[in-house]
Amino acid sequence: MSTRWTPKTQMGRELTEAPAVVKKQLDHNKAAIDSLVSDLRANPPKFVVTCGRGSSDHATLYAKYLIESQLGIPVVSAAPSIVSIYNRSIASKDALFIAVSQSGKSPDLVKNAVAARDAGARTVALVNVTDSPLADTVDHVIPLMAGPETSVAATKSYIATLSAIAQIVGGWTQDPAFNKALVTLPASLEKALGKDWLDAADAIAKSDGLYVIGRGPAFAIAQEAALKFKETSSLHAEAFSAAEVKHGPMALVTKDFPLLVFSQQDASRESVEGFLEEMRAKTDNLFAAETGHADIKGHLPVVEDIHPLLAPIAMIQTFYTLAEHVALERGCNPDAPPHLSKVTETH
């Protein structure tokens, strides 16, 4: 399908590179991933600890849903300050420790990786800069291969992280259907760039804030989408699980309050459909990215022929085109948001 969107910023140009980045990963990361998953299959960890900040932390939530749902191994997100500020080591013997960073330079992530390694964990870094302090610290390095990303708003590096996580889980589970779908992920991302979500732009751009909703793996991209609205459009957005938002947060929903909902075609679909049906009676600005339902107001088209666990990666690809458009409508420069820099070195 044709789209009205064309890249107008560095953020837009970089997000169009994501399909090629994922193709490069698939072509060049096999040896590194095979080495890691061979170890994991021979000696499965008792649990997994993830460590990242911002978009990287949102990517680790995707890892949590994939690893727990496909392997039954618990995944917890580390609070980096426990090690870096409070100087308390965490009992992570027999764990798999996964650190995610584009630059690999943040001191707190490096300290956490060192502490996890010293405590007996197997350590992995998903990192774009492979000659970085974080990469030098861990047992296994999985290059993101996103190349230079100069826009402050991460796009292709976030997608590259999700893709790397999916490739690790695919190797770990040896699931034939999932691994077959991974091979076609670059083509799915190209299709995602051709989906048009700009009908949602005007209502979102004119709002004072919105909720971004997902469930399962899509909750991870809901968190990323909410962050992108904040940093590129100076627009307050909050992410919630479709299972949680109907509690206190619903008090803010009015007829004009926008909701952006991501729904993949998996076991969560029925509950999200019920949520959407209920919300259509509460707001006129409900936008739903899902398969089918093209005749319903607020429908956002998605890549249909994609594995449910990979669908959120394609949806966030399309979302970034919407985010760029909303930013420009609001008079913002998504390449250089106020008060932000590309690399944040947290201690």
CSV table of C-alpha atoms in Angstrom, one decimal:
chain,number,residue,atom,x,y,z
A,1,MET,CA,0.0,0.0,0.0
A,2,SER,CA,1.2,3.6,-0.6
A,3,THR,CA,1.9,5.9,2.2
A,4,ARG,CA,1.8,9.7,2.4
A,5,TRP,CA,4.9,9.6,4.7
A,6,THR,CA,8.3,10.5,3.4
A,7,PRO,CA,11.3,11.2,5.7
A,8,LYS,CA,11.9,14.8,6.4
A,9,THR,CA,14.5,14.6,9.2
A,10,GLN,CA,17.6,12.7,10.1
A,11,MET,CA,15.4,10.6,12.4
A,12,GLY,CA,13.2,9.7,9.4
A,13,ARG,CA,16.1,8.9,7.2
A,14,GLU,CA,17.7,6.7,9.8
A,15,LEU,CA,14.5,4.7,10.6
A,16,THR,CA,14.3,3.8,6.9
A,17,GLU,CA,17.7,2.0,7.3
A,18,ALA,CA,16.3,-0.5,9.8
A,19,PRO,CA,15.4,-3.2,7.3
A,20,ALA,CA,19.0,-3.2,5.9
A,21,VAL,CA,20.4,-3.2,9.5
A,22,VAL,CA,18.4,-6.3,10.4
A,23,LYS,CA,19.4,-8.0,7.1
A,24,LYS,CA,23.1,-7.3,8.0
A,25,GLN,CA,22.6,-8.8,11.4
A,26,LEU,CA,21.1,-12.0,9.9
A,27,ASP,CA,24.0,-12.2,7.5
A,28,HIS,CA,26.8,-11.6,9.9
A,29,ASN,CA,25.8,-12.4,13.5
A,30,LYS,CA,25.2,-16.2,13.2
A,31,ALA,CA,28.6,-17.2,14.6
A,32,ALA,CA,28.2,-14.9,17.7
A,33,ILE,CA,24.7,-16.0,18.4
A,34,ASP,CA,25.4,-19.7,17.8
A,35,SER,CA,28.2,-19.5,20.3
A,36,LEU,CA,25.9,-17.9,22.9
A,37,VAL,CA,22.9,-20.2,22.4
A,38,SER,CA,25.1,-23.3,22.3
A,39,ASP,CA,26.2,-22.4,25.8
A,40,LEU,CA,22.6,-21.6,26.9
A,41,ARG,CA,21.2,-24.8,25.5
A,42,ALA,CA,23.9,-26.9,27.2
A,43,ASN,CA,23.6,-25.1,30.5
A,44,PRO,CA,20.3,-23.3,30.8
A,45,PRO,CA,20.4,-20.3,33.2
A,46,LYS,CA,18.2,-20.4,36.3
A,47,PHE,CA,17.0,-16.9,35.5
A,48,VAL,CA,17.9,-13.9,33.3
A,49,VAL,CA,18.8,-10.4,34.4
A,50,THR,CA,18.5,-7.5,32.0
A,51,CYS,CA,20.1,-4.1,32.3
A,52,GLY,CA,19.5,-1.0,30.2
A,53,ARG,CA,18.1,2.5,30.3
A,54,GLY,CA,15.6,4.4,28.2
A,55,SER,CA,14.9,2.7,24.9
A,56,SER,CA,17.4,-0.1,25.8
A,57,ASP,CA,15.3,-0.9,28.9
A,58,HIS,CA,12.2,-1.0,26.8
A,59,ALA,CA,13.9,-3.5,24.5
A,60,THR,CA,14.7,-5.7,27.4
A,61,LEU,CA,11.0,-5.9,28.3
A,62,TYR,CA,10.5,-7.5,24.8
A,63,ALA,CA,13.2,-10.0,25.8
A,64,LYS,CA,11.3,-10.7,29.0
A,65,TYR,CA,8.1,-11.6,27.1
A,66,LEU,CA,9.9,-13.7,24.6
A,67,ILE,CA,12.1,-15.6,27.0
A,68,GLU,CA,9.4,-16.2,29.6
A,69,SER,CA,6.7,-17.2,27.1
A,70,GLN,CA,8.9,-19.4,24.9
A,71,LEU,CA,11.4,-20.9,27.4
A,72,GLY,CA,9.7,-20.5,30.8
A,73,ILE,CA,12.8,-18.9,32.4
A,74,PRO,CA,12.1,-15.9,34.6
A,75,VAL,CA,13.5,-12.6,33.5
A,76,VAL,CA,14.1,-9.6,35.9
A,77,SER,CA,15.1,-6.1,35.1
A,78,ALA,CA,18.1,-4.8,37.2
A,79,ALA,CA,18.1,-1.4,38.9
A,80,PRO,CA,21.6,-0.3,37.8
A,81,SER,CA,22.0,2.0,40.8
A,82,ILE,CA,22.0,-0.9,43.2
A,83,VAL,CA,25.5,-1.7,42.0
A,84,SER,CA,26.7,1.7,40.8
A,85,ILE,CA,25.4,3.9,43.6
A,86,TYR,CA,24.6,1.7,46.5
A,87,ASN,CA,27.6,-0.6,45.9
A,88,ARG,CA,25.6,-3.7,46.6
A,89,SER,CA,26.3,-6.8,44.6
A,90,ILE,CA,23.4,-9.0,43.4
A,91,ALA,CA,23.4,-12.8,43.8
A,92,SER,CA,23.4,-13.7,40.1
A,93,LYS,CA,25.3,-17.0,40.1
A,94,ASP,CA,23.9,-19.3,37.3
A,95,ALA,CA,22.1,-16.3,35.7
A,96,LEU,CA,22.3,-15.0,32.2
A,97,PHE,CA,23.0,-11.2,32.4
A,98,ILE,CA,22.1,-9.2,29.3
A,99,ALA,CA,23.2,-5.6,29.1
A,100,VAL,CA,21.9,-3.4,26.3
A,101,SER,CA,23.5,-0.2,25.2
A,102,GLN,CA,24.1,1.6,21.9
A,103,SER,CA,27.3,3.3,22.9
A,104,GLY,CA,28.6,0.8,25.5
A,105,LYS,CA,30.0,3.7,27.4
A,106,SER,CA,27.6,4.2,30.3
A,107,PRO,CA,29.6,3.6,33.5
A,108,ASP,CA,26.7,2.1,35.5
A,109,LEU,CA,26.0,-0.5,32.9
A,110,VAL,CA,29.7,-1.5,32.8
A,111,LYS,CA,29.8,-1.7,36.6
A,112,ASN,CA,26.7,-3.9,36.6
A,113,ALA,CA,28.2,-6.2,33.9
A,114,VAL,CA,31.4,-6.5,35.9
A,115,ALA,CA,29.5,-7.3,39.1
A,116,ALA,CA,27.3,-9.9,37.4
A,117,ARG,CA,30.4,-11.6,35.8
A,118,ASP,CA,32.2,-11.6,39.2
A,119,ALA,CA,29.1,-13.1,40.9
A,120,GLY,CA,29.1,-16.0,38.5
A,121,ALA,CA,26.7,-15.0,35.7
A,122,ARG,CA,27.2,-15.5,32.0
A,123,THR,CA,27.3,-12.0,30.5
A,124,VAL,CA,26.1,-10.7,27.2
A,125,ALA,CA,26.2,-7.3,25.6
A,126,LEU,CA,23.9,-6.2,22.8
A,127,VAL,CA,25.9,-3.1,21.7
A,128,ASN,CA,26.3,-1.0,18.6
A,129,VAL,CA,29.9,0.0,19.4
A,130,THR,CA,31.8,-3.2,19.7
A,131,ASP,CA,35.1,-1.6,20.8
A,132,SER,CA,33.4,-0.1,23.9
A,133,PRO,CA,34.1,-0.6,27.6
A,134,LEU,CA,30.9,-2.7,27.9
A,135,ALA,CA,31.9,-5.0,25.1
A,136,ASP,CA,35.3,-5.5,26.7
A,137,THR,CA,33.7,-6.6,29.9
A,138,VAL,CA,31.3,-9.4,28.9
A,139,ASP,CA,31.6,-13.0,27.8
A,140,HIS,CA,29.5,-12.6,24.6
A,141,VAL,CA,29.1,-9.6,22.3
A,142,ILE,CA,26.2,-9.4,19.9
A,143,PRO,CA,26.8,-6.5,17.6
A,144,LEU,CA,23.7,-4.4,16.8
A,145,MET,CA,25.2,-3.3,13.5
A,146,ALA,CA,23.0,-0.2,13.3
A,147,GLY,CA,25.9,1.9,12.1
A,148,PRO,CA,26.1,5.6,13.0
A,149,GLU,CA,22.8,7.1,14.4
A,150,THR,CA,23.1,10.8,14.8
A,151,SER,CA,19.5,11.7,15.6
A,152,VAL,CA,19.1,11.9,19.3
A,153,ALA,CA,15.9,9.8,19.0
A,154,ALA,CA,16.9,6.1,18.7
A,155,THR,CA,15.1,4.3,15.9
A,156,LYS,CA,17.1,1.8,13.9
A,157,SER,CA,19.2,0.9,16.9
A,158,TYR,CA,16.1,0.1,18.9
A,159,ILE,CA,14.8,-2.1,16.1
A,160,ALA,CA,18.2,-3.7,15.8
A,161,THR,CA,18.1,-4.5,19.5
A,162,LEU,CA,14.6,-6.1,19.2
A,163,SER,CA,15.9,-8.1,16.2
A,164,ALA,CA,19.0,-9.3,18.1
A,165,ILE,CA,16.9,-10.4,21.0
A,166,ALA,CA,14.6,-12.3,18.6
A,167,GLN,CA,17.6,-14.0,17.0
A,168,ILE,CA,18.9,-15.1,20.3
A,169,VAL,CA,15.6,-16.6,21.4
A,170,GLY,CA,15.2,-18.2,18.0
A,171,GLY,CA,18.5,-20.0,18.3
A,172,TRP,CA,17.8,-20.9,21.9
A,173,THR,CA,14.4,-22.4,21.2
A,174,GLN,CA,15.2,-23.9,17.8
A,175,ASP,CA,11.6,-23.1,16.9
A,176,PRO,CA,11.4,-23.7,13.1
A,177,ALA,CA,8.4,-21.4,12.4
A,178,PHE,CA,9.9,-18.6,14.4
A,179,ASN,CA,13.3,-18.9,12.7
A,180,LYS,CA,11.8,-19.1,9.3
A,181,ALA,CA,9.9,-15.9,10.1
A,182,LEU,CA,13.1,-14.2,11.2
A,183,VAL,CA,14.6,-14.7,7.8
A,184,THR,CA,11.8,-12.6,6.3
A,185,LEU,CA,11.9,-9.9,9.0
A,186,PRO,CA,13.8,-7.4,6.8
A,187,ALA,CA,11.1,-7.7,4.1
A,188,SER,CA,8.4,-7.3,6.8
A,189,LEU,CA,10.1,-4.1,7.9
A,190,GLU,CA,10.1,-2.8,4.4
A,191,LYS,CA,6.3,-3.5,4.2
A,192,ALA,CA,5.9,-1.7,7.6
A,193,LEU,CA,7.4,1.5,6.1
A,194,GLY,CA,4.6,1.4,3.5
A,195,LYS,CA,1.8,1.4,6.1
A,196,ASP,CA,0.1,4.8,6.6
A,197,TRP,CA,-0.7,5.9,10.1
A,198,LEU,CA,-0.9,9.6,9.4
A,199,ASP,CA,-4.6,9.7,10.0
A,200,ALA,CA,-3.8,9.5,13.7
A,201,ALA,CA,-1.3,12.4,13.6
A,202,ASP,CA,-3.7,15.4,13.8
A,203,ALA,CA,-5.6,14.3,16.9
A,204,ILE,CA,-2.4,13.3,18.7
A,205,ALA,CA,-0.5,16.4,17.7
A,206,LYS,CA,-3.3,18.7,19.1
A,207,SER,CA,-3.6,16.8,22.4
A,208,ASP,CA,-2.1,17.6,25.7
A,209,GLY,CA,-1.2,13.9,26.2
A,210,LEU,CA,-2.2,10.4,25.5
A,211,TYR,CA,-2.0,6.7,26.6
A,212,VAL,CA,-0.1,4.1,24.6
A,213,ILE,CA,-1.4,0.6,25.2
A,214,GLY,CA,-0.1,-2.9,24.5
A,215,ARG,CA,-0.1,-6.3,26.0
A,216,GLY,CA,2.5,-9.1,25.9
A,217,PRO,CA,5.5,-8.2,23.6
A,218,ALA,CA,3.5,-5.1,22.3
A,219,PHE,CA,3.7,-3.6,25.8
A,220,ALA,CA,7.5,-3.2,25.2
A,221,ILE,CA,6.9,-1.1,22.1
A,222,ALA,CA,4.1,0.8,23.8
A,223,GLN,CA,6.7,2.0,26.4
A,224,GLU,CA,9.1,2.9,23.6
A,225,ALA,CA,6.4,4.8,21.7
A,226,ALA,CA,5.4,6.8,24.8
A,227,LEU,CA,9.1,7.8,25.3
A,228,LYS,CA,9.4,8.8,21.7
A,229,PHE,CA,6.4,11.2,21.9
A,230,LYS,CA,8.0,12.8,25.0
A,231,GLU,CA,11.4,13.3,23.5
A,232,THR,CA,10.5,14.2,19.9
A,233,SER,CA,7.2,16.1,20.4
A,234,SER,CA,7.3,17.4,24.0
A,235,LEU,CA,4.1,15.5,24.3
A,236,HIS,CA,3.2,13.7,27.6
A,237,ALA,CA,2.5,10.1,26.9
A,238,GLU,CA,2.2,7.2,29.3
A,239,ALA,CA,2.4,3.5,28.5
A,240,PHE,CA,0.1,0.9,30.1
A,241,SER,CA,-0.7,-2.7,29.7
A,242,ALA,CA,-4.2,-3.3,28.4
A,243,ALA,CA,-4.7,-5.4,31.5
A,244,GLU,CA,-3.8,-2.5,33.9
A,245,VAL,CA,-5.0,0.7,32.3
A,246,LYS,CA,-8.7,0.2,33.3
A,247,HIS,CA,-7.8,0.9,36.9
A,248,GLY,CA,-6.9,4.5,38.0
A,249,PRO,CA,-5.6,5.8,34.7
A,250,MET,CA,-9.0,5.6,33.1
A,251,ALA,CA,-10.1,8.6,35.2
A,252,LEU,CA,-8.3,10.9,32.7
A,253,VAL,CA,-9.9,9.5,29.6
A,254,THR,CA,-12.4,11.9,28.0
A,255,LYS,CA,-14.1,12.0,24.6
A,256,ASP,CA,-11.1,13.8,23.1
A,257,PHE,CA,-8.3,11.9,24.9
A,258,PRO,CA,-6.2,9.9,22.4
A,259,LEU,CA,-5.4,6.2,22.9
A,260,LEU,CA,-2.9,4.5,20.7
A,261,VAL,CA,-3.2,0.7,21.0
A,262,PHE,CA,-0.8,-2.0,19.6
A,263,SER,CA,-2.2,-5.5,19.3
A,264,GLN,CA,-0.4,-8.6,17.9
A,265,GLN,CA,-2.2,-11.7,16.7
A,266,ASP,CA,-1.4,-14.0,19.7
A,267,ALA,CA,-3.0,-15.2,22.9
A,268,SER,CA,-3.4,-11.6,24.1
A,269,ARG,CA,-5.6,-10.6,21.1
A,270,GLU,CA,-9.0,-11.5,22.6
A,271,SER,CA,-8.4,-9.4,25.8
A,272,VAL,CA,-7.1,-6.4,23.8
A,273,GLU,CA,-10.1,-6.7,21.5
A,274,GLY,CA,-12.4,-6.5,24.5
A,275,PHE,CA,-10.5,-3.5,25.7
A,276,LEU,CA,-10.9,-1.7,22.3
A,277,GLU,CA,-14.6,-2.4,22.2
A,278,GLU,CA,-15.0,-0.8,25.7
A,279,MET,CA,-12.8,2.2,24.8
A,280,ARG,CA,-14.7,3.1,21.6
A,281,ALA,CA,-17.5,4.1,23.8
A,282,LYS,CA,-15.3,6.4,25.9
A,283,THR,CA,-13.2,8.3,23.4
A,284,ASP,CA,-13.5,9.5,19.8
A,285,ASN,CA,-9.7,9.4,19.4
A,286,LEU,CA,-9.0,5.7,19.6
A,287,PHE,CA,-6.3,4.4,17.2
A,288,ALA,CA,-5.6,0.7,17.0
A,289,ALA,CA,-2.7,-1.0,15.1
A,290,GLU,CA,-4.0,-4.5,14.5
A,291,THR,CA,-4.8,-7.0,11.8
A,292,GLY,CA,-8.2,-6.9,10.2
A,293,HIS,CA,-10.9,-4.3,11.1
A,294,ALA,CA,-9.9,-2.0,8.3
A,295,ASP,CA,-13.5,-0.6,8.2
A,296,ILE,CA,-13.4,0.6,11.9
A,297,LYS,CA,-12.6,4.3,12.6
A,298,GLY,CA,-9.1,4.7,13.9
A,299,HIS,CA,-7.8,1.5,12.4
A,300,LEU,CA,-4.0,1.6,11.7
A,301,PRO,CA,-2.9,-0.9,9.1
A,302,VAL,CA,-0.1,-3.4,10.0
A,303,VAL,CA,1.9,-6.1,8.3
A,304,GLU,CA,-0.5,-9.0,8.2
A,305,ASP,CA,1.7,-12.0,7.2
A,306,ILE,CA,4.2,-11.9,10.1
A,307,HIS,CA,4.9,-14.1,13.1
A,308,PRO,CA,3.0,-12.7,16.2
A,309,LEU,CA,6.2,-12.5,18.2
A,310,LEU,CA,7.8,-10.4,15.5
A,311,ALA,CA,4.7,-8.2,14.8
A,312,PRO,CA,5.7,-5.6,17.4
A,313,ILE,CA,9.0,-5.0,15.6
A,314,ALA,CA,7.1,-4.1,12.4
A,315,MET,CA,4.6,-2.0,14.3
A,316,ILE,CA,7.3,0.1,16.0
A,317,GLN,CA,8.9,0.6,12.5
A,318,THR,CA,5.6,2.1,11.3
A,319,PHE,CA,5.1,4.0,14.5
A,320,TYR,CA,8.3,6.0,14.0
A,321,THR,CA,6.9,7.5,10.8
A,322,LEU,CA,3.9,8.7,12.8
A,323,ALA,CA,6.2,10.0,15.6
A,324,GLU,CA,8.2,12.1,13.1
A,325,HIS,CA,5.1,13.6,11.6
A,326,VAL,CA,3.6,14.5,15.0
A,327,ALA,CA,6.8,16.2,16.0
A,328,LEU,CA,6.9,18.3,12.9
A,329,GLU,CA,3.2,19.2,13.3
A,330,ARG,CA,3.9,20.4,16.8
A,331,GLY,CA,6.9,22.5,15.6
A,332,CYS,CA,9.5,20.3,17.2
A,333,ASN,CA,12.8,19.1,15.9
A,334,PRO,CA,13.0,15.3,16.6
A,335,ASP,CA,16.7,15.3,15.7
A,336,ALA,CA,17.7,17.6,18.6
A,337,PRO,CA,15.1,17.6,21.4
A,338,PRO,CA,15.7,20.2,24.1
A,339,HIS,CA,17.8,19.1,27.1
A,340,LEU,CA,18.8,15.8,25.6
A,341,SER,CA,22.1,14.4,24.1
A,342,LYS,CA,22.8,11.2,22.1
A,343,VAL,CA,24.9,9.5,24.7
A,344,THR,CA,23.9,9.6,28.4
A,345,GLU,CA,26.7,8.4,30.7
A,346,THR,CA,24.9,7.5,34.0
A,347,HIS,CA,27.0,6.7,37.1
